[in-house]
Coordinates of C-alpha atoms in Angstrom, one line a residue:
M289 CA 8.0 -0.6 32.2
P290 CA 6.3 -3.8 33.2
S291 CA 8.7 -6.7 33.0
A292 CA 5.8 -9.3 32.9
K293 CA 5.1 -8.2 29.1
H294 CA 6.0 -10.2 26.2
V295 CA 5.4 -9.4 23.2
L296 CA 4.5 -11.7 20.6
I297 CA 5.0 -10.2 16.6
I298 CA 3.1 -11.9 13.0
G299 CA 5.7 -10.9 10.7
A300 CA 9.4 -10.8 10.2
G301 CA 9.8 -7.3 7.9
P302 CA 10.7 -3.9 8.4
A303 CA 7.4 -3.1 10.0
G304 CA 8.3 -6.1 13.5
L305 CA 11.6 -6.5 12.7
T306 CA 11.6 -2.8 13.9
A307 CA 9.5 -3.3 16.8
G308 CA 11.2 -6.4 17.8
Y309 CA 14.4 -5.1 17.7
L310 CA 13.2 -1.8 20.1
L311 CA 11.6 -3.7 22.6
A312 CA 14.1 -6.0 23.0
K313 CA 16.6 -2.6 23.8
K314 CA 14.1 -2.2 26.6
G315 CA 14.2 -5.7 27.6
V316 CA 10.6 -6.4 27.1
A317 CA 10.3 -10.7 26.2
V318 CA 9.3 -10.9 22.6
T319 CA 8.8 -13.8 20.0
I320 CA 8.5 -12.8 16.3
L321 CA 6.6 -15.5 14.6
E322 CA 7.4 -15.2 10.6
A323 CA 6.3 -17.5 7.5
H324 CA 9.0 -17.1 5.6
P325 CA 10.9 -20.2 6.1
T326 CA 14.6 -18.5 5.6
L327 CA 14.6 -15.4 5.2
V328 CA 12.9 -12.2 6.7
G329 CA 13.0 -8.7 5.5
G330 CA 8.8 -9.6 4.3
I331 CA 8.5 -7.6 1.4
A332 CA 12.1 -5.7 1.8
R333 CA 13.9 -9.7 1.4
T334 CA 17.0 -9.7 -0.9
E335 CA 16.4 -13.4 -2.6
Q336 CA 18.7 -14.9 -3.7
Y337 CA 19.3 -17.0 -6.5
K338 CA 22.7 -18.7 -7.4
G339 CA 24.6 -16.0 -6.2
F340 CA 22.1 -13.5 -7.3
G341 CA 20.4 -11.1 -4.6
F342 CA 17.6 -9.7 -6.0
D343 CA 15.1 -6.9 -4.2
I344 CA 11.1 -7.4 -4.4
G345 CA 10.8 -4.6 -6.4
G346 CA 13.5 -1.7 -5.6
H347 CA 13.8 -0.6 -2.0
R348 CA 15.8 2.9 -1.7
F349 CA 16.9 3.7 1.3
F350 CA 16.2 7.9 2.6
S351 CA 13.9 9.3 5.0
K352 CA 12.8 12.6 5.8
S353 CA 12.6 11.4 9.7
Q354 CA 16.8 11.7 10.9
E355 CA 15.3 8.8 13.7
V356 CA 14.5 6.1 11.1
E357 CA 17.7 7.3 9.4
D358 CA 19.9 7.2 13.2
L359 CA 18.8 3.6 13.3
W360 CA 19.0 1.9 9.6
T361 CA 22.8 3.5 10.7
E362 CA 22.8 2.0 13.7
L363 CA 22.1 -1.6 12.1
L364 CA 24.6 -1.3 9.7
P365 CA 27.3 1.0 10.3
D366 CA 30.1 -0.3 8.1
D367 CA 27.6 -1.0 4.8
M368 CA 25.3 1.1 3.4
L369 CA 26.3 2.8 0.0
E370 CA 26.0 5.9 -1.5
R371 CA 23.6 6.0 -4.9
P372 CA 23.3 7.0 -7.8
R373 CA 18.9 7.4 -9.1
S374 CA 18.5 7.0 -12.8
S375 CA 14.9 6.0 -13.5
R376 CA 13.6 6.6 -16.7
I377 CA 10.5 6.5 -18.6
Y378 CA 9.7 4.2 -22.0
Y379 CA 7.5 5.3 -24.2
R380 CA 6.4 4.5 -27.7
G381 CA 9.8 3.7 -28.6
H382 CA 11.8 6.4 -26.7
F383 CA 12.9 6.3 -22.5
F384 CA 12.6 10.7 -20.8
D385 CA 14.7 10.6 -17.9
Y386 CA 13.0 10.9 -14.9
P387 CA 13.3 13.3 -13.0
L388 CA 12.5 14.7 -16.2
R389 CA 14.3 17.6 -18.4
A390 CA 13.1 19.8 -19.8
V391 CA 15.3 18.9 -23.6
D392 CA 14.9 15.8 -23.1
A393 CA 11.1 14.9 -23.1
L394 CA 11.2 17.8 -25.5
R395 CA 13.0 16.3 -28.0
K396 CA 11.4 12.8 -27.8
L397 CA 7.8 13.9 -27.6
G398 CA 8.5 16.6 -29.8
L399 CA 7.2 20.5 -31.0
I400 CA 3.5 20.1 -30.9
E401 CA 3.3 17.1 -28.1
S402 CA 4.7 19.0 -25.7
T403 CA 2.5 22.5 -26.6
L404 CA -0.3 20.4 -26.9
C405 CA 1.2 19.2 -23.3
V406 CA 1.3 22.1 -22.1
L407 CA -1.6 23.9 -22.7
S408 CA -3.4 20.8 -21.1
Y409 CA -1.5 21.8 -18.3
M410 CA -3.3 25.9 -18.2
R411 CA -6.5 24.8 -18.8
A412 CA -7.0 22.2 -15.6
R413 CA -5.0 24.5 -13.9
L414 CA -7.6 27.2 -14.4
Q415 CA -10.2 24.8 -14.6
P416 CA -9.8 22.0 -12.3
V417 CA -12.1 18.8 -11.3
K418 CA -13.7 20.1 -8.6
D419 CA -13.5 17.4 -5.8
P420 CA -12.1 14.8 -7.0
V421 CA -12.8 11.5 -5.6
N422 CA -10.0 9.5 -8.1
L423 CA -6.8 8.8 -9.9
E424 CA -7.5 10.3 -12.8
D425 CA -8.9 13.7 -12.0
W426 CA -6.5 13.7 -9.3
V427 CA -3.5 13.6 -11.8
T428 CA -5.0 15.4 -14.3
N429 CA -5.8 18.7 -12.4
Q430 CA -1.9 18.4 -10.6
F431 CA -0.9 17.7 -14.4
G432 CA -3.6 18.0 -16.9
S433 CA -5.7 15.2 -19.2
R434 CA -2.3 14.7 -22.7
L435 CA 0.8 14.2 -19.1
Y436 CA -2.0 12.2 -17.3
R437 CA -2.6 9.3 -20.4
I438 CA 1.3 9.8 -21.5
F439 CA 3.2 9.1 -17.8
F440 CA -0.1 8.0 -15.4
K441 CA -2.8 5.8 -17.0
T442 CA -1.4 3.1 -19.4
Y443 CA 1.1 2.0 -16.2
T444 CA -0.6 2.9 -12.7
E445 CA -3.6 1.3 -15.0
K446 CA -1.7 -2.6 -15.0
V447 CA -0.3 -1.9 -11.9
W448 CA -3.7 -2.0 -10.7
G449 CA -5.4 -4.1 -12.6
M450 CA -8.3 -1.4 -12.3
S451 CA -8.7 1.9 -14.7
C452 CA -7.9 4.9 -12.9
R453 CA -11.1 6.5 -12.0
A454 CA -12.4 3.4 -9.6
I455 CA -8.8 4.2 -7.2
S456 CA -9.3 6.6 -5.3
A457 CA -7.8 10.4 -5.3
D458 CA -6.1 9.4 -1.7
W459 CA -3.7 7.3 -2.5
A460 CA -2.4 9.9 -5.4
A461 CA -2.9 12.6 -3.2
Q462 CA -0.5 10.9 -0.6
R463 CA 1.6 9.5 -2.6
I464 CA 2.7 12.6 -4.9
K465 CA 3.0 14.7 -2.1
G466 CA 4.9 17.9 -3.1
L467 CA 5.6 17.1 -6.6
S468 CA 3.7 18.9 -9.8
L469 CA 4.5 19.7 -13.6
A470 CA 5.9 23.0 -12.3
S471 CA 7.8 21.4 -9.4
A472 CA 8.8 18.5 -12.1
I473 CA 10.2 21.5 -14.6
V474 CA 12.6 23.2 -11.6
N475 CA 13.8 20.4 -10.1
A476 CA 15.3 20.2 -13.8
L477 CA 16.5 23.3 -14.0
K478 CA 17.7 23.4 -10.6
P479 CA 18.8 19.0 -9.1
Q480 CA 17.4 19.3 -5.2
P481 CA 20.4 18.9 -2.5
K482 CA 22.3 16.1 -2.2
P483 CA 20.4 14.8 1.1
E484 CA 23.5 15.1 3.5
S485 CA 23.9 19.2 3.3
G486 CA 21.1 18.4 6.7
N487 CA 17.9 20.3 4.7
R488 CA 15.2 17.2 4.6
S489 CA 12.2 18.5 5.3
G490 CA 13.0 21.3 2.0
I491 CA 13.2 17.6 -0.7
I492 CA 10.9 15.9 -2.3
K493 CA 11.0 13.0 -2.4
T494 CA 9.6 11.8 -5.6
L495 CA 12.8 14.0 -7.3
L496 CA 15.8 12.7 -4.8
T497 CA 19.2 12.3 -6.7
H498 CA 20.6 10.0 -4.5
F499 CA 19.8 7.1 -1.7
R500 CA 21.6 4.6 0.5
Y501 CA 21.9 1.1 0.0
P502 CA 23.2 -2.3 1.9
R503 CA 25.5 -3.5 -0.5
R504 CA 24.1 -6.8 -0.4
G505 CA 20.5 -6.0 -1.0
P506 CA 18.2 -4.5 1.8
G507 CA 17.8 -8.1 2.9
M508 CA 21.6 -7.7 4.9
L509 CA 20.8 -4.9 7.1
W510 CA 16.8 -6.9 8.4
E511 CA 19.4 -10.0 9.1
A512 CA 21.2 -7.5 11.0
A513 CA 18.1 -6.8 13.3
A514 CA 17.3 -10.1 13.5
R515 CA 20.5 -10.9 14.5
K516 CA 20.9 -7.9 16.9
T517 CA 17.1 -9.2 17.9
Q518 CA 18.1 -12.3 19.6
E519 CA 21.8 -11.6 20.9
L520 CA 19.6 -9.0 23.1
G521 CA 17.0 -11.6 23.7
G522 CA 14.8 -12.1 21.4
T523 CA 13.7 -15.2 19.6
L524 CA 13.1 -16.1 16.2
H525 CA 11.0 -18.8 14.3
M526 CA 11.0 -19.1 10.6
G527 CA 8.7 -21.0 8.2
T528 CA 6.1 -19.9 11.5
E529 CA 2.6 -18.2 9.7
V530 CA 0.4 -18.0 12.5
T531 CA -3.4 -19.4 11.7
G532 CA -5.5 -17.9 15.4
A533 CA -4.8 -15.1 18.1
R534 CA -7.4 -16.1 20.5
F535 CA -7.9 -12.7 23.1
D536 CA -9.0 -14.2 27.1
S537 CA -10.1 -11.4 28.8
A538 CA -9.9 -12.5 32.2
R539 CA -6.0 -12.9 31.8
D540 CA -5.5 -10.1 30.2
A541 CA -3.4 -12.9 27.4
W542 CA -3.0 -13.6 24.1
T543 CA -2.7 -17.1 22.3
L544 CA -1.7 -17.5 18.0
G545 CA -2.0 -20.7 17.2
F546 CA 0.8 -21.2 14.1
K547 CA 1.7 -23.9 11.5
R548 CA 5.1 -24.6 11.0
S549 CA 6.8 -24.8 7.5
D550 CA 6.8 -29.2 8.6
G551 CA 3.6 -29.1 9.0
S552 CA 2.6 -29.6 13.1
H553 CA 0.8 -26.9 14.8
G554 CA 2.0 -25.2 18.2
E555 CA 0.5 -22.4 20.5
I556 CA 2.8 -19.1 21.8
E557 CA 0.7 -16.5 24.9
G558 CA 1.5 -13.2 25.4
T559 CA 0.5 -10.0 26.9
D560 CA 0.5 -7.6 23.6
V561 CA 0.3 -8.2 19.8
I562 CA 2.1 -6.8 17.0
S563 CA 0.7 -7.9 13.9
T564 CA 2.0 -6.7 10.1
A565 CA 0.1 -9.8 8.7
P566 CA -2.5 -8.3 5.7
L567 CA -5.5 -6.7 8.1
R568 CA -8.1 -8.6 6.8
E569 CA -6.8 -12.0 7.6
L570 CA -5.9 -11.0 10.9
V571 CA -9.2 -9.6 11.6
L572 CA -11.0 -12.8 10.2
A573 CA -8.4 -14.7 12.8
L574 CA -10.0 -13.1 16.0
E575 CA -11.6 -15.3 18.9
P576 CA -13.7 -13.2 20.0
A577 CA -15.1 -12.1 16.3
T578 CA -15.1 -9.1 16.1
P579 CA -18.3 -7.4 15.2
A580 CA -20.4 -8.7 12.0
P581 CA -19.4 -5.2 10.4
V582 CA -16.0 -5.0 11.5
Q583 CA -16.0 -8.7 9.7
D584 CA -17.5 -7.6 6.6
A585 CA -14.7 -3.7 5.9
A586 CA -12.0 -6.1 6.4
R587 CA -13.7 -8.9 3.9
A588 CA -13.6 -5.9 1.5
L589 CA -10.3 -4.3 1.4
K590 CA -8.4 -6.1 -1.6
Y591 CA -4.7 -6.2 -2.7
R592 CA -3.1 -6.6 -5.8
D593 CA 0.4 -9.6 -6.1
F594 CA 3.0 -9.2 -8.3
L595 CA 6.0 -11.8 -8.7
T596 CA 9.2 -11.3 -10.2
V597 CA 10.9 -12.7 -13.1
A598 CA 14.8 -12.0 -12.4
L599 CA 17.2 -12.8 -16.3
V600 CA 21.2 -13.6 -15.6
V601 CA 22.4 -11.7 -19.0
K602 CA 25.1 -11.3 -20.3
D603 CA 26.4 -7.5 -19.2
R604 CA 26.4 -5.3 -22.8
D605 CA 26.0 -1.9 -21.0
V606 CA 22.2 -1.7 -22.0
F607 CA 21.2 -0.2 -19.9
S608 CA 22.1 1.3 -16.8
D609 CA 19.7 2.3 -14.7
N610 CA 17.7 1.2 -11.0
W611 CA 14.7 0.6 -13.2
I612 CA 12.4 1.8 -16.4
Y613 CA 8.6 2.3 -15.8
I614 CA 7.4 0.5 -19.3
H615 CA 4.6 2.5 -20.3
D616 CA 4.1 0.8 -23.0
P617 CA -0.2 -1.2 -23.5
G618 CA 2.0 -4.1 -25.5
V619 CA 3.7 -6.1 -23.7
K620 CA 2.9 -6.7 -19.5
V621 CA 5.9 -6.2 -17.6
G622 CA 5.3 -3.1 -15.9
R623 CA 9.2 -1.4 -14.3
V624 CA 12.4 -4.2 -14.8
Q625 CA 15.6 -3.5 -12.6
N626 CA 19.6 -2.8 -13.1
F627 CA 20.3 -4.6 -10.2
K628 CA 23.8 -4.1 -10.7
S629 CA 22.9 -0.6 -10.8
W630 CA 21.6 -0.9 -7.3
S631 CA 25.0 -2.5 -6.0
P632 CA 27.9 -4.3 -7.5
E633 CA 27.9 -6.7 -5.0
L634 CA 24.7 -8.4 -6.2
V635 CA 25.6 -10.2 -8.9
P636 CA 28.8 -12.2 -8.7
D637 CA 30.1 -12.1 -12.7
P638 CA 31.0 -9.1 -13.4
A639 CA 30.7 -10.2 -17.3
L640 CA 26.9 -10.6 -16.7
T641 CA 24.3 -8.6 -14.4
C642 CA 20.5 -9.5 -13.8
Y643 CA 17.6 -7.7 -14.8
G644 CA 14.4 -8.4 -13.1
L645 CA 11.3 -7.2 -14.6
E646 CA 7.8 -6.7 -12.2
Y647 CA 4.6 -8.0 -13.4
F648 CA 1.6 -7.1 -11.7
C649 CA -1.5 -10.0 -11.4
F650 CA -3.8 -11.4 -8.7
E651 CA -3.1 -14.2 -7.0
G652 CA -5.0 -17.5 -9.7
D653 CA -5.0 -14.8 -13.0
G654 CA -3.8 -15.9 -16.0
V655 CA 0.1 -14.7 -14.8
W656 CA -0.1 -15.1 -11.9
S657 CA -0.7 -19.4 -12.6
A658 CA 2.0 -18.9 -15.6
S659 CA 4.7 -21.8 -15.1
D660 CA 7.7 -20.6 -14.5
A661 CA 9.1 -21.9 -17.8
E662 CA 6.1 -19.5 -20.2
L663 CA 7.1 -16.4 -16.9
V664 CA 11.3 -16.1 -18.3
G665 CA 9.8 -17.0 -21.7
L666 CA 7.5 -13.9 -21.6
G667 CA 10.1 -11.4 -19.7
I668 CA 12.8 -12.4 -22.1
S669 CA 10.4 -12.2 -25.9
E670 CA 9.9 -9.1 -24.2
M671 CA 12.6 -7.6 -23.4
T672 CA 13.9 -8.4 -26.4
T673 CA 10.2 -6.7 -27.8
L674 CA 12.0 -4.3 -26.3
G675 CA 15.4 -3.7 -27.6
L676 CA 17.0 -4.2 -23.7
L677 CA 17.7 -7.5 -24.6
R678 CA 19.5 -10.3 -26.9
P679 CA 17.6 -14.0 -26.3
E680 CA 21.2 -15.0 -27.3
D681 CA 22.2 -12.7 -24.3
V682 CA 20.1 -15.1 -21.5
V683 CA 21.8 -16.8 -19.5
D684 CA 19.8 -17.2 -16.5
G685 CA 16.3 -17.0 -14.5
C686 CA 14.3 -18.0 -12.1
V687 CA 10.0 -16.3 -11.1
V688 CA 9.6 -15.3 -7.7
R689 CA 6.2 -14.6 -6.4
Q690 CA 5.0 -12.2 -3.4
Q691 CA 1.5 -12.4 -2.5
K692 CA -0.9 -9.5 -1.3
A693 CA 2.5 -6.8 -2.1
Y694 CA -0.5 -4.4 -2.9
P695 CA -3.2 -2.5 -0.1
V696 CA -5.4 -1.7 -2.7
Y697 CA -6.9 1.8 -2.4
D698 CA -10.6 1.0 -4.1
A699 CA -13.5 4.0 -3.6
T700 CA -14.0 1.9 0.0
Y701 CA -11.4 1.6 1.3
A702 CA -10.8 4.5 3.3
H703 CA -14.7 3.7 5.0
N704 CA -13.3 -0.3 5.6
V705 CA -10.8 0.7 6.9
K706 CA -11.9 3.0 9.7
I707 CA -14.2 0.9 10.8
V708 CA -11.6 -2.0 11.5
S709 CA -8.5 0.3 12.5
E710 CA -12.0 2.1 15.2
G711 CA -13.0 -1.4 15.6
L712 CA -9.8 -3.5 16.7
R713 CA -9.2 -0.4 19.4
E714 CA -12.9 -1.4 21.7
H715 CA -12.0 -4.9 21.3
F716 CA -8.3 -5.1 21.9
P717 CA -6.6 -2.4 23.2
S718 CA -3.6 -4.3 23.4
L719 CA -3.4 -5.4 19.0
H720 CA -1.7 -3.0 17.9
V721 CA -0.7 -3.4 14.2
I722 CA 1.6 -1.4 12.5
G723 CA 3.1 -1.2 8.6
R724 CA 2.2 -1.6 5.4
N725 CA 0.3 -4.7 5.2
G726 CA -1.2 -4.7 9.3
M727 CA -2.5 -1.0 8.1
H728 CA -4.0 -1.5 4.0
K729 CA -1.7 1.0 3.8
Y730 CA 0.8 1.9 0.9
N731 CA 3.4 4.1 2.3
N732 CA 7.2 3.3 2.2
Q733 CA 9.8 0.9 4.8
D734 CA 10.3 4.2 6.8
H735 CA 6.4 4.2 7.5
A736 CA 6.7 1.4 8.9
M737 CA 9.1 2.1 10.7
M738 CA 8.2 4.3 12.3
T739 CA 4.4 3.0 13.5
A740 CA 6.4 0.4 14.4
M741 CA 9.1 3.1 16.8
L742 CA 5.5 5.0 17.7
T743 CA 4.1 1.4 18.9
V744 CA 7.2 0.5 21.2
R745 CA 6.6 3.3 23.3
N746 CA 2.9 2.8 23.2
I747 CA 3.4 -0.3 25.0
A748 CA 6.8 0.0 26.9
E749 CA 6.8 3.3 28.2
G750 CA 3.4 3.6 29.1
A751 CA 2.9 6.6 26.0
D752 CA -0.7 7.3 23.7
Y753 CA 0.6 7.6 19.9
D754 CA -1.9 6.8 17.6
V755 CA 0.3 6.0 14.8
W756 CA -2.6 6.2 12.2
E757 CA -1.1 9.6 12.8
V758 CA 2.1 8.5 11.3
N759 CA 2.1 10.0 7.1
Q760 CA 3.6 9.1 4.4
D761 CA 7.1 11.0 5.6
A762 CA 7.0 9.0 8.5
E763 CA 6.9 11.8 10.6
Y764 CA 3.9 12.4 13.7
H765 CA 1.4 14.8 13.7
E766 CA -1.8 14.5 16.7
G767 CA -4.8 15.1 15.1
D768 CA -8.3 14.2 15.8
R769 CA -8.4 9.6 16.7
H770 CA -12.6 9.6 15.0
Q771 CA -11.9 11.9 11.3
D772 CA -12.0 10.5 8.2
S773 CA -9.5 7.8 7.9
A774 CA -9.2 9.1 3.7
N775 CA -6.9 11.5 6.7
H776 CA -4.5 8.9 8.2
G777 CA -1.5 9.5 7.0
A778 CA -2.3 12.4 4.4
S779 CA -1.8 14.8 6.7
G780 CA 2.2 15.1 5.8
V781 CA 2.2 12.2 3.1
R782 CA 9.2 0.4 -1.1
D783 CA 9.1 2.8 -3.7
V784 CA 5.8 3.8 -5.0
P785 CA 4.9 1.8 -8.9
I786 CA 3.9 5.4 -10.1
P787 CA 7.0 7.6 -12.2
I788 CA 6.6 10.8 -11.8
A789 CA 5.8 9.8 -8.0
T790 CA 9.0 7.6 -7.3

């Protein structure tokens, strides 16, 4: 291990903190720069409002990777709860159990609609769309056109702000791995074993029945990771936004420029950089600049933003689900969390509960730009329309906005990511991109953690893992590095905002 190494890490989310902690354990000097002034965890942080805790989206802790599971246990050995998974889908005034329960779906869809769904599925299996390139064609092939329209189209287009025909089939293939109408029906008749049975390989993550969860929210785990990293000698700078990354090839050294939350500026030097920052922003901040085709490809990468309206309400036990998917085009809300169902410790008063209403938007659009008061009012109105609360039961509310929550998988994303990844590898071998936004890969935190684990081995041990070969299940599969990036991460393909794939 080269003692002179000093690794600079951009971002204190799951990927950045995993890398920082493991490097510090190996005795490597590490400095983490985090833009948020107070909270670590990135999109897996736990926000606080008057004693109430809530996620930025729900984060179920389950991985097919035992190494990831073991690290969670190491970081938080005594504070992980086991929670039952409970989710439903709201459609046409009915709440459908998810995972699918045949009797429930038949009763609520009705005999005629159910029959038409089965016939539509059979037709899709007999006459599938050849070589599907978009999400609509891929899902229709798997489930039939009627189930696609009922359980995919409205919600997915609400999430992404674009037609399902404009979303790459890569995303569906990666995110709905192992799930089909047949497997969902089999699960309804014979549920999967709990993870502790020891057989993780055969479990379809989208049909999971139980999961682990930190008792005070996911941020609790990442706060522990940050604390242990510092105890091992690592440095963490909060409220520090990286503004530039300059590489000096003569000295083989990096200099990161940054701006502190108080407005002051500074620089820091290191031998390697690990970035979890959005890939587009990283490329455009590099010095010397990458070639024009790499910059053009980076500029073409797109993101979907997100905000949560948290409503503190009197607990009348209206629903006990972890979350409910809202398949109603008449309201803007996409998903509703009940944080008390994640952990009672997130709600300080047992007479109350906290709902998290998720709105998917683009930075600067009407929803994003609305005032907090307007958004709280919208949330109350829509929850009343859905029958999930009474306005007089609302005690308080707040809004948290999250930029670049979801890397967009449009028709050109794979081509652009390939150009960027190959350009960075060629020009900056000591620059390592990991995690969701760092790699422009919409995957869960266990995937982000595994990319960090392998990168640590590359830096500290001189290994040669290609992190693009980590699949959605946080498993590493060595492959051809020069294959089309549509397959990067798909070789074995925060939970997915698509009802049958979470």
